[in-house]
CSV table of C-alpha atoms in Angstrom, one decimal:
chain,number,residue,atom,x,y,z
A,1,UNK,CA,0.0,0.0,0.0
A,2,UNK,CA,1.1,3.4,-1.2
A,3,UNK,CA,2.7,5.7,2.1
A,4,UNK,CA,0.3,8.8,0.8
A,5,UNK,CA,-3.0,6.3,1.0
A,6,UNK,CA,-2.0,4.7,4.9
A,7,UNK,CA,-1.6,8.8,5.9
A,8,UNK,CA,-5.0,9.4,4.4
A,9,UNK,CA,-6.8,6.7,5.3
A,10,UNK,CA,-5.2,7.4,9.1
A,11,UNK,CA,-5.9,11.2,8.9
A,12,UNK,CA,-9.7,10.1,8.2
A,13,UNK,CA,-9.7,7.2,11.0
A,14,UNK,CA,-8.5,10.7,13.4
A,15,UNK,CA,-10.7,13.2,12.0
A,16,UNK,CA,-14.5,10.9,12.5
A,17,UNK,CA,-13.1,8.6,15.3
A,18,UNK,CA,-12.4,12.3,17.4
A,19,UNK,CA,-16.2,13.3,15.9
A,20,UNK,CA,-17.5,10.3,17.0
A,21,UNK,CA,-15.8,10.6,20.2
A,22,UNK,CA,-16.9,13.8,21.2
A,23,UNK,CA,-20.5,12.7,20.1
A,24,UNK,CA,-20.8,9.6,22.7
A,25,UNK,CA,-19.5,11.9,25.7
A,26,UNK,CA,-22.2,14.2,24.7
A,27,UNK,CA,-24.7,11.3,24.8
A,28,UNK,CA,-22.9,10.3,28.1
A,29,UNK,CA,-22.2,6.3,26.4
A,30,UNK,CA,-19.2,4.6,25.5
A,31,UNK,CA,-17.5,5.6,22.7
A,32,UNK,CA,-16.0,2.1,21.7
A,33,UNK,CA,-19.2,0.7,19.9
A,34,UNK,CA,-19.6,3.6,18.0
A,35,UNK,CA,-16.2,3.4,16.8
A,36,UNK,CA,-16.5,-0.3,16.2
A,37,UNK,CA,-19.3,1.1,13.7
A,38,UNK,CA,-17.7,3.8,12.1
A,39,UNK,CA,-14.9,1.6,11.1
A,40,UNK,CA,-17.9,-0.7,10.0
A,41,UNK,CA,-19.4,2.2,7.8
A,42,UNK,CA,-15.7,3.2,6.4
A,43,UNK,CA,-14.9,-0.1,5.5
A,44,UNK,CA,-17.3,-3.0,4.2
A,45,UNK,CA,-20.1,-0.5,4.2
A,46,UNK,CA,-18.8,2.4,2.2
A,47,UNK,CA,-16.0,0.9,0.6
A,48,UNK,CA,-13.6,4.1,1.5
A,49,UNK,CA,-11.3,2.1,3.8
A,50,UNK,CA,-10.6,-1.7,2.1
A,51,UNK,CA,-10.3,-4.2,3.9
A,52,UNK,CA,-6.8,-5.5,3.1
A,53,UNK,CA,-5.6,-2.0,3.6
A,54,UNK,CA,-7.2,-1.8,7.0
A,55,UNK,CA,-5.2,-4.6,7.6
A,56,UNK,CA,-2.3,-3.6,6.8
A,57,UNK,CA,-2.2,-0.8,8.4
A,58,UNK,CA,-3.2,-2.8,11.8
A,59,UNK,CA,0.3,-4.7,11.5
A,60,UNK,CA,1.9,-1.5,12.2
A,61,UNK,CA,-0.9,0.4,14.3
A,62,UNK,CA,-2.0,-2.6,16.8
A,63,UNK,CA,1.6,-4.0,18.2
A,64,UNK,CA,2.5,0.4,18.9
A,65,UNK,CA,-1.2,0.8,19.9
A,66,UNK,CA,-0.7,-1.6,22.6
A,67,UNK,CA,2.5,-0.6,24.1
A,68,UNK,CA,0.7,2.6,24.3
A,69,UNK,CA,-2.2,1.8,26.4
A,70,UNK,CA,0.1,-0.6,28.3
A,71,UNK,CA,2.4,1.7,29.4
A,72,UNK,CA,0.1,4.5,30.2
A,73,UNK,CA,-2.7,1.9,32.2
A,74,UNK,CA,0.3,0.7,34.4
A,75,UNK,CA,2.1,3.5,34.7
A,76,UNK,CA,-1.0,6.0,37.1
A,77,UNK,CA,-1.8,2.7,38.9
A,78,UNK,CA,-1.1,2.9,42.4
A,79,UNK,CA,0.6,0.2,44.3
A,80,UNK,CA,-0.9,1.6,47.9
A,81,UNK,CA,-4.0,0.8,46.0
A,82,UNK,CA,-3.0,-2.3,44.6
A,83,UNK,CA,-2.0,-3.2,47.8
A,84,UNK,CA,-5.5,-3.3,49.2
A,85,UNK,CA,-6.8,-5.8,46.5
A,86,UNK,CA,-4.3,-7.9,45.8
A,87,UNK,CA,-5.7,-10.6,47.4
A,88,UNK,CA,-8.5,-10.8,45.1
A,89,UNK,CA,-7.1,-9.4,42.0
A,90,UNK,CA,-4.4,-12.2,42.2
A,91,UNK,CA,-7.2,-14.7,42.3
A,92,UNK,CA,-9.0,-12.5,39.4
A,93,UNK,CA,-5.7,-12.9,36.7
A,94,UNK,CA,-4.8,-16.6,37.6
A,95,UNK,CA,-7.9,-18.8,38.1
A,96,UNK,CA,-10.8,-16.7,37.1
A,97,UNK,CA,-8.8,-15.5,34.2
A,98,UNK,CA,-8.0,-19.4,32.9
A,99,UNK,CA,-11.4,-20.7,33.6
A,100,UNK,CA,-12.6,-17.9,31.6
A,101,UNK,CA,-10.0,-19.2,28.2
A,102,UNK,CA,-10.8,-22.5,29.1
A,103,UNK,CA,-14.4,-22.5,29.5
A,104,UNK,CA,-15.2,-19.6,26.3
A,105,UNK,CA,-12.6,-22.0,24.4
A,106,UNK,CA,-15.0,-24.9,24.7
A,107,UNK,CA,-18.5,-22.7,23.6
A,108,UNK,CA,-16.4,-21.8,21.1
A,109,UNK,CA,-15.6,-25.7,20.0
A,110,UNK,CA,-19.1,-26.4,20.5
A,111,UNK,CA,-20.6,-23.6,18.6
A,112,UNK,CA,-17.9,-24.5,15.7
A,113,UNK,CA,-18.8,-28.3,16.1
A,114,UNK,CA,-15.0,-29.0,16.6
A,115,UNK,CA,-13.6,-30.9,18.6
A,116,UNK,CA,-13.4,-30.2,22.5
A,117,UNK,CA,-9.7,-29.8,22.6
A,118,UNK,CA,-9.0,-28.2,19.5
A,119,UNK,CA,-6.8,-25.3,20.1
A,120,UNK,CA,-8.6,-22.8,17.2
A,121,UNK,CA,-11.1,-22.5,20.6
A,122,UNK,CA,-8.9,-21.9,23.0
A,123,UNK,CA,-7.4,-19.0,20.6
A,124,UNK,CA,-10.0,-17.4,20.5
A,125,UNK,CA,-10.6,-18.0,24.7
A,126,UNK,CA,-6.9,-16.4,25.3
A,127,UNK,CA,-7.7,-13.6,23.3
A,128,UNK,CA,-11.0,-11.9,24.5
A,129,UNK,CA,-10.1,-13.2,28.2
A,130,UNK,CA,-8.6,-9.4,29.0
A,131,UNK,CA,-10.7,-7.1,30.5
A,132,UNK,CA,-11.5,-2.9,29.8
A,133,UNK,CA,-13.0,-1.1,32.6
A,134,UNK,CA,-12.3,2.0,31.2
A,135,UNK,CA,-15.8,2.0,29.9
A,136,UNK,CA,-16.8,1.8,33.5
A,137,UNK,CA,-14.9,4.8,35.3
A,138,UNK,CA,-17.6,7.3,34.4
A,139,UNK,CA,-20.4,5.5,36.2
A,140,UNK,CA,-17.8,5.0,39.3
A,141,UNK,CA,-17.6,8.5,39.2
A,142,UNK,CA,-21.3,9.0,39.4
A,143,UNK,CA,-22.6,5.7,41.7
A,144,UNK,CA,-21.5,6.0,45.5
A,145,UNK,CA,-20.2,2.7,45.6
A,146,UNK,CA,-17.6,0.7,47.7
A,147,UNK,CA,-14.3,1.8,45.8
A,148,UNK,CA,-12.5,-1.0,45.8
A,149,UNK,CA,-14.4,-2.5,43.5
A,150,UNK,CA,-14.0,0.0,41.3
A,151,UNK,CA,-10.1,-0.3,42.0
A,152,UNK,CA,-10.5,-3.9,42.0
A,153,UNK,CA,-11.7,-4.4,38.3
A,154,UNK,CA,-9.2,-1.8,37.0
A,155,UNK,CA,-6.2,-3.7,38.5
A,156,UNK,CA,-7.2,-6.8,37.0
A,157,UNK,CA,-6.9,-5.0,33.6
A,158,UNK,CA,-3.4,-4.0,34.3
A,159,UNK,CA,-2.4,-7.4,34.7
A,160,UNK,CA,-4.7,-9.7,32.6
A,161,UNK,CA,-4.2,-7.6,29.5
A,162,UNK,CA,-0.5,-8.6,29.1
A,163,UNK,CA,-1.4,-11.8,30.6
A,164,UNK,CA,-4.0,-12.1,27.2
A,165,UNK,CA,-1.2,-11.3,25.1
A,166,UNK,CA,1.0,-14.2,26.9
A,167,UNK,CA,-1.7,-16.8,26.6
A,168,UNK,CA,-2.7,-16.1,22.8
A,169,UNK,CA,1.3,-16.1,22.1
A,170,UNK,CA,1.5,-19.6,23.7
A,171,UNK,CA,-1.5,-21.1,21.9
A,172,UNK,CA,-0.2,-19.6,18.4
A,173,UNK,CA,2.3,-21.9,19.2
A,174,UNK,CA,0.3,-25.0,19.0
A,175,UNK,CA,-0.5,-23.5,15.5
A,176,UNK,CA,3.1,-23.4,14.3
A,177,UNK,CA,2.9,-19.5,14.3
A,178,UNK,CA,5.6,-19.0,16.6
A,179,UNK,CA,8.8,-20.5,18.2
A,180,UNK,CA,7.1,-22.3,20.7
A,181,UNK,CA,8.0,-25.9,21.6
A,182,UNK,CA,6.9,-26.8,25.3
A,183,UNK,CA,3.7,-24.6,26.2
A,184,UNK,CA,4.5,-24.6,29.8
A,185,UNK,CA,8.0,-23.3,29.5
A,186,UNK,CA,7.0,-21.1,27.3
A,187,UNK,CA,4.4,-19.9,29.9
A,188,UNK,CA,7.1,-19.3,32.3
A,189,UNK,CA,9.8,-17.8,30.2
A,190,UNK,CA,7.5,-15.4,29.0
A,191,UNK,CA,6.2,-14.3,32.2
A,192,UNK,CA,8.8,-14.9,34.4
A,193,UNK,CA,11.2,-13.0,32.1
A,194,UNK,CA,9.5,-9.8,31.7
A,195,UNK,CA,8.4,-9.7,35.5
A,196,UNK,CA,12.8,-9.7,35.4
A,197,UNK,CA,13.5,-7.4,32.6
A,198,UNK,CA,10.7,-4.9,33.5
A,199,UNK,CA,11.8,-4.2,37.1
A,200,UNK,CA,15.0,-3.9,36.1
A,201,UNK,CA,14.6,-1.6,33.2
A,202,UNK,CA,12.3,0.4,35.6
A,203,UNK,CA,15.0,0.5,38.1
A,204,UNK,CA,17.8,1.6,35.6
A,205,UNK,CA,15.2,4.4,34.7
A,206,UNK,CA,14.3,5.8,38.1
A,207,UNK,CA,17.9,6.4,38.6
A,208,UNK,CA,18.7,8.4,35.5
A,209,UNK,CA,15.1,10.2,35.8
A,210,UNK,CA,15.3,11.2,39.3
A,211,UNK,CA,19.3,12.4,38.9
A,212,UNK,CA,18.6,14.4,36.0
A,213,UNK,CA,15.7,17.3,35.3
A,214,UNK,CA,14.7,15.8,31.2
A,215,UNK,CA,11.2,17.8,32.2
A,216,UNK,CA,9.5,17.4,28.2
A,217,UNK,CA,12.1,14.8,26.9
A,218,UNK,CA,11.5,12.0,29.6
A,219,UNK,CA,8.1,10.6,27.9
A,220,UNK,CA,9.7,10.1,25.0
A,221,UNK,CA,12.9,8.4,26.8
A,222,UNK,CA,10.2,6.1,28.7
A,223,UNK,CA,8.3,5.3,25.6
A,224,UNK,CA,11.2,4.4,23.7
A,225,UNK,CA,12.5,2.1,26.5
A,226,UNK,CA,9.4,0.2,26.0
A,227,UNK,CA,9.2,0.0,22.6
A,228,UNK,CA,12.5,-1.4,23.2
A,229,UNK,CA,11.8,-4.1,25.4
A,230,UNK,CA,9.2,-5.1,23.0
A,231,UNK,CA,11.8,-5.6,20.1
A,232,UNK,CA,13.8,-7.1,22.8
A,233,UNK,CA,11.3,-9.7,24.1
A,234,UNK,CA,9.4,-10.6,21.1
A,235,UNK,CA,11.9,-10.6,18.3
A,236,UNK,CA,15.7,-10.2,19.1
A,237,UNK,CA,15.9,-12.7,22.1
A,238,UNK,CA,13.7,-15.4,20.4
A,239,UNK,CA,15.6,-15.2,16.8
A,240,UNK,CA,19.0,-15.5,19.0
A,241,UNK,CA,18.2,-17.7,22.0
A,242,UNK,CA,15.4,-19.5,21.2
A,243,UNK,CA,13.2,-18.4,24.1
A,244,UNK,CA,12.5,-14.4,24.8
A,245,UNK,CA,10.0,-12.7,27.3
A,246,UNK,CA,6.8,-11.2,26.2
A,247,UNK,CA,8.0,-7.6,25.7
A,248,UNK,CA,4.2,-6.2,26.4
A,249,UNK,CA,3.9,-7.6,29.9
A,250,UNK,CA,7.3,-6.1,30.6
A,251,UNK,CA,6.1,-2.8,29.3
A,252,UNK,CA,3.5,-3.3,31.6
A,253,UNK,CA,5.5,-4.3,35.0
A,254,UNK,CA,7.8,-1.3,33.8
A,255,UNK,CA,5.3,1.0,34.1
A,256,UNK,CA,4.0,0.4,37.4
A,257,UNK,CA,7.1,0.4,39.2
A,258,UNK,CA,8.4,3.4,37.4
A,259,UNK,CA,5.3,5.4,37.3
A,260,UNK,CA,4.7,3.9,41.3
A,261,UNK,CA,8.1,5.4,42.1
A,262,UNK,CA,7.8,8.8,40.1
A,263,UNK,CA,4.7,9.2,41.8
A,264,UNK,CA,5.8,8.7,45.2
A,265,UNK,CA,9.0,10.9,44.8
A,266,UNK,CA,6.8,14.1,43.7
A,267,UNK,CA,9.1,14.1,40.6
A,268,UNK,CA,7.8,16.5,38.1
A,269,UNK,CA,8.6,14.5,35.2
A,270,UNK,CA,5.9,12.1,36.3
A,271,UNK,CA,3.5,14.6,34.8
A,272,UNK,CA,5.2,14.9,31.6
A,273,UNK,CA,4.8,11.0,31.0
A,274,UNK,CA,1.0,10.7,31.8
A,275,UNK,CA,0.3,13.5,29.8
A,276,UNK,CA,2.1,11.8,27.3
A,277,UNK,CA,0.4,8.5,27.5
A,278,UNK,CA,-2.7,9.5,27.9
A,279,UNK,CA,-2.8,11.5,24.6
A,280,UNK,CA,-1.0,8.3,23.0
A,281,UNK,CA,-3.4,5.7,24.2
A,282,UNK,CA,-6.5,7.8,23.4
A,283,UNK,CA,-4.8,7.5,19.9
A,284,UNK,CA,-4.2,4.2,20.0
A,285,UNK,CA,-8.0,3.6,20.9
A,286,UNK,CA,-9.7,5.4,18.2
A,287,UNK,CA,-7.0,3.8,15.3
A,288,UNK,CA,-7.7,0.1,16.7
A,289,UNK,CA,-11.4,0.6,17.6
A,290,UNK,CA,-12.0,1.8,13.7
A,291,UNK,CA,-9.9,-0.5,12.0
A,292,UNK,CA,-10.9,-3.6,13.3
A,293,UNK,CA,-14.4,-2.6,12.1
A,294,UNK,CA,-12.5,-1.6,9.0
A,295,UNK,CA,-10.8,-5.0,8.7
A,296,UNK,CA,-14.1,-7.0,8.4
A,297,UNK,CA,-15.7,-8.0,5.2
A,298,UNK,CA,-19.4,-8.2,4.8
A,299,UNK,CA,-18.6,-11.6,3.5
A,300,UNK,CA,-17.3,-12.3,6.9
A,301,UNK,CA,-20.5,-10.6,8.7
A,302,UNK,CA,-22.4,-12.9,6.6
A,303,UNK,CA,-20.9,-16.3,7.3
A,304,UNK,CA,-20.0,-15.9,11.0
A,305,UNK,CA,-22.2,-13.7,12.6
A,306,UNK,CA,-24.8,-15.8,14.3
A,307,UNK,CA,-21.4,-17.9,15.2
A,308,UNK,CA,-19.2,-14.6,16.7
A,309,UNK,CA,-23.1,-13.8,18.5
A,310,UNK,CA,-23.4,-17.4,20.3
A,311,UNK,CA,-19.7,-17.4,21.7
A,312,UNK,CA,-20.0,-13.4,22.1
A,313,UNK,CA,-22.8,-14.7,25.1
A,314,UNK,CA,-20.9,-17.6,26.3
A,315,UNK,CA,-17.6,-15.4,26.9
A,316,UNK,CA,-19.9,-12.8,28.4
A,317,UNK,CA,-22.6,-14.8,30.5
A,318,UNK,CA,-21.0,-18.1,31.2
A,319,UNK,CA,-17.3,-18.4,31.0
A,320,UNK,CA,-16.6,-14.9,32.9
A,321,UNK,CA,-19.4,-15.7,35.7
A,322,UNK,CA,-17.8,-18.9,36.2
A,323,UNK,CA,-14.6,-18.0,36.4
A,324,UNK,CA,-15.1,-15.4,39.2
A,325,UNK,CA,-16.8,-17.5,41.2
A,326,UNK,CA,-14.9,-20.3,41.3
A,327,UNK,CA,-11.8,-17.9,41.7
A,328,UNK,CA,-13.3,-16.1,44.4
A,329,UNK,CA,-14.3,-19.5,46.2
A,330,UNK,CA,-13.1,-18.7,49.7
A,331,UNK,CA,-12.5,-14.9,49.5
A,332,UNK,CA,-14.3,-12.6,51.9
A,333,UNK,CA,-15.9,-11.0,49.3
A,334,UNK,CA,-19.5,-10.9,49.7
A,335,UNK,CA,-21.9,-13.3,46.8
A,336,UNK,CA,-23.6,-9.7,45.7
A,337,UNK,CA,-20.0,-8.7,45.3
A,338,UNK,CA,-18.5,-11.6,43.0
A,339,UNK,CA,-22.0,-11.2,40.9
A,340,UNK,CA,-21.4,-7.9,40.5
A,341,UNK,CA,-17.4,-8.6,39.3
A,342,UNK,CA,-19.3,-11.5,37.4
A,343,UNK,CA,-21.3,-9.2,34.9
A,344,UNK,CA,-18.3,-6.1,35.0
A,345,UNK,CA,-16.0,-7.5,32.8
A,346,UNK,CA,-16.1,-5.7,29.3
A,347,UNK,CA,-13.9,-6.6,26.9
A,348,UNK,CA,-11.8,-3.6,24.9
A,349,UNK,CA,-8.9,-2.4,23.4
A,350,UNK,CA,-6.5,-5.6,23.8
A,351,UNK,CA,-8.5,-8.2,22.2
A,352,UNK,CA,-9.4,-5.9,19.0
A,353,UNK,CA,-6.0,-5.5,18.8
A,354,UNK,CA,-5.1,-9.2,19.1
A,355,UNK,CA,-7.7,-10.5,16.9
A,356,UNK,CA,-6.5,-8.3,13.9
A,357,UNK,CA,-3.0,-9.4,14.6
A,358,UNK,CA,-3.6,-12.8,15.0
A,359,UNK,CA,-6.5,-13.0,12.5
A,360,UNK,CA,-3.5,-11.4,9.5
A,361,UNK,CA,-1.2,-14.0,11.3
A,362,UNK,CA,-3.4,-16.7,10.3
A,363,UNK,CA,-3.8,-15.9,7.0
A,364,UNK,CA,-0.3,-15.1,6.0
A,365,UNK,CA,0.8,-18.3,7.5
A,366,UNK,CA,-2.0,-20.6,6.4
A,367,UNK,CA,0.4,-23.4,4.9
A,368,UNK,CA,2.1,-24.0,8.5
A,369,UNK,CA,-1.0,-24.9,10.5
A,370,UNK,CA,-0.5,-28.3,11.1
A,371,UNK,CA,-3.2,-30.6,9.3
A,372,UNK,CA,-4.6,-32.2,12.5
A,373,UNK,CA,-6.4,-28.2,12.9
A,374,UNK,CA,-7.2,-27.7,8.9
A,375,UNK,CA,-9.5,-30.7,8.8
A,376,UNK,CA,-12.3,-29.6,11.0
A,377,UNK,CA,-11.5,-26.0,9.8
A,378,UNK,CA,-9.9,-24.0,7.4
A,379,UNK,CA,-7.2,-21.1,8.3
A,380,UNK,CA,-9.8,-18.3,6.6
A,381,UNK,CA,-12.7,-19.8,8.8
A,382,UNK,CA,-10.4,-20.1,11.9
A,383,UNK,CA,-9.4,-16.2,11.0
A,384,UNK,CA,-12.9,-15.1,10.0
A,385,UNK,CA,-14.6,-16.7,13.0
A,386,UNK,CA,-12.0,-15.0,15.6
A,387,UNK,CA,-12.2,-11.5,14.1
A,388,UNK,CA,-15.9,-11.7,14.1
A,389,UNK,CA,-16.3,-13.7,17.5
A,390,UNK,CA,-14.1,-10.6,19.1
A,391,UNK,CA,-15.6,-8.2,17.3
A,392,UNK,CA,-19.6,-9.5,18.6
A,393,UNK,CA,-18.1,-9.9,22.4
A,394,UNK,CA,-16.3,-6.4,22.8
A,395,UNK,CA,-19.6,-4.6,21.5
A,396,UNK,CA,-22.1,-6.8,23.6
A,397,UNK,CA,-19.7,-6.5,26.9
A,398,UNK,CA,-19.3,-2.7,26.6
A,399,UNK,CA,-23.0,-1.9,25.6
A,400,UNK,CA,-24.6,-4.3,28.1
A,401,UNK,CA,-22.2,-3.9,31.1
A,402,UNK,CA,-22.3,-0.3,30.7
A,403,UNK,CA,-25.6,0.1,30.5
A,404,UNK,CA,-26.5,-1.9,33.6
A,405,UNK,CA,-23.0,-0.8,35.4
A,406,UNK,CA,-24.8,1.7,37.5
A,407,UNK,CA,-27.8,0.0,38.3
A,408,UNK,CA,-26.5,-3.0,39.4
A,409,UNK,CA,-23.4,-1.1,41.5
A,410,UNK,CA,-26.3,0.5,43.7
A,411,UNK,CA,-28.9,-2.8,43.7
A,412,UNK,CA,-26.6,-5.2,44.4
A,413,UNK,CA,-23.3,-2.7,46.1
A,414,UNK,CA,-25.5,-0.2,47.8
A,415,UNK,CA,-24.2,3.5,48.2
A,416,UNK,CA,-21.3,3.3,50.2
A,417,UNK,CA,-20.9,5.0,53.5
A,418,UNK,CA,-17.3,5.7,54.4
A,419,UNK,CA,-15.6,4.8,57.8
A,420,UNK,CA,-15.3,7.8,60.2
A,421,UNK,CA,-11.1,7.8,60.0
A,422,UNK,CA,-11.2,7.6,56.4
């Protein structure tokens, strides 16, 4: 695709997504489904924004996209506040989050009529497992409600969207798509290594930041030292050493502790970068938002909708319900509580992004998948099927849970009353 055409079609993506925007906080909704739509209209609608260009574009615009909104989630979280959760938000990204793959990996066999372990389900169950409360801060902000679980639900997102990358990187690798050889080593090198690298690259960048005044030239520093882990993690490492660390979930642990300790330190620079970020991700969310609506084909709305609608409701009502309460078994949160965590779990920014990426993965790479997978379904289905199945769950999970996100906080939450010392 010509350079002149990808600025163009960007500028436009910009230009209505900011329109668009601006018209949902006027209406007082969420803005992601009517970008999903726009990019809709642009694309297989209108015919403005092709489809394969959309795409190609996306190879670029999702993997930056995401360090982005990585970086900039992680960085204004607050470990005193995490501190106060932990508990349960450790339960929320371990168990809850891999009852949730497992269990919307199986509707998704089912619904397919594939076979109960194939991994094509548990693709697509890795991928729209992260959560996006950010469609959720504005009722907070209105409902009187018990903060913490408002605090809660946002600090599972910090964690369990580079956990979502990790998991749909290891299952590629049952696909041939990546360098993968042992799943559960895999796992823990990927994890394990960017817990490792992003502390320490986080430490090496306190010092230099707090010893010397870059005022305007720190976000740029920071966001370049995360791009660079990226290329670190996910591409240099693994061509040289076989095994890397995913780069995005040490982008992530970077920015907690860095933006934790800039925080706490009352440097000014810590202003500079969340400016920064935030301007970034809200970037990031309009060019993802509109071109994975772009990417789809009304071919593809055609042949997989009713699919991407069934395991759109199972992700939403069956495998996240289930997975909370069987991670919360135990915890001292009340049952009104985990229902409430249940039915808050909107899906957003991450899995567009990875279902684009993965979906173009697919396709470019359809002659690797082993055969044992392209019997029961073929690379454009498995592609087709994901993009759509994402594309259903993210709309139903914002517009539901948002609309009912209030009414539930005070039916089942109550206004919340405040302890005298606090």
């Amino acid at each position: 695709m010509e350079l002149m055409l990808a600025i163009g079609y960007l500028g436009l993506a910009l230009v209505l997504g900011s329109l668009v925007a601006k018209i949902a906080e006027k209406l007082k909704i969420p803005d992601i489904p009517l970008l999903l739509l726009l990019g809709l209209s642009i694309g297989p609608f209108l015919h403005i924004i092709p489809s394969e260009s959309a795409m190609d574009i996306f190879e670029y615009a999702g993997p930056i996209g995401l360090i982005f909104i990585l970086l900039g989630g992680a960085f204004t979280m607050r470990i005193s506040l995490l501190r106060r959760v932990i508990k349960t938000v450790i339960r929320l990204d371990t168990i809850t989050f891999l009852i949730t793959l497992l269990v919307s990996g199986f509707v998704f066999n089912l619904v397919l009529n594939l076979p109960y372990n194939s991994p094509v389900g548990y693709l697509f169950g890795a991928i729209i497992s992260a959560t996006d409360p950010a469609t959720l801060i504005p009722v907070f902000s209105r409902v009187k409600t018990n903060p913490e679980i408002a605090i809660t639900l946002e600090a599972e997102s910090i964690f369990n969207d580079p956990l979502g990358i990790v998991s749909t990187s290891v299952v590629l690798g049952l696909f041939g798509l990546s360098s993968s050889s042992n799943p559960a080593i895999d796992l823990i090198t990927l994890a394990g290594g960017a817990i490792v690298v992003g502390l320490l690259m986080a430490k090496i960048y306190k010092k230099i930041i707090l010893s010397c005044n870059f005022h305007e030239y720190v976000a740029p520093l920071v966001l370049g030292g995360a791009m660079l882990l990226l290329y670190l993690g996910d591409d240099l490492l693994p061509k040289t050493l076989g095994y890397g660390f995913s780069g995005y979930m040490a982008v992530a642990i970077m920015g907690l502790y860095l933006g934790d300790s800039l925080f706490r330190a009352d440097d000014i620079d810590y202003k500079y970068i969340v400016s920064f970020c935030d301007d970034l991700s809200l970037l990031a969310r309009v060019f993802i938002f509109v071109f994975l609506g772009a990417c789809i084909k009304l071919s593809m709305l055609e042949n997989y909708f009713l699919v991407g609608l069934l395991v759109a409701f199972g992700s939403i009502f069956l495998a996240r319900p289930i997975g909370v309460f069987i991670g919360l078994l135990g915890s001292k949160l009340s049952v009104k509580e985990k229902l409430y965590l249940a039915l808050e779990g909107p899906r957003g920014v991450v899995p567009a992004a990875l279902a684009v990426t993965v979906g173009i993965e697919i396709l470019k790479n359809a002659d690797k998948i082993p055969q044992y997978i392209t019997k029961y379904i073929s690379p454009i289905d498995i592609a087709g099927t994901i993009i759509i199945g994402t594309f259903m769950t993210i709309l139903l999970s914002v517009v539901l849970e948002a609309s009912w996100a209030g009414i539930l906080a005070l039916k089942l939450l109550g206004e919340y009353k405040p302890k005298k010392q606090e």
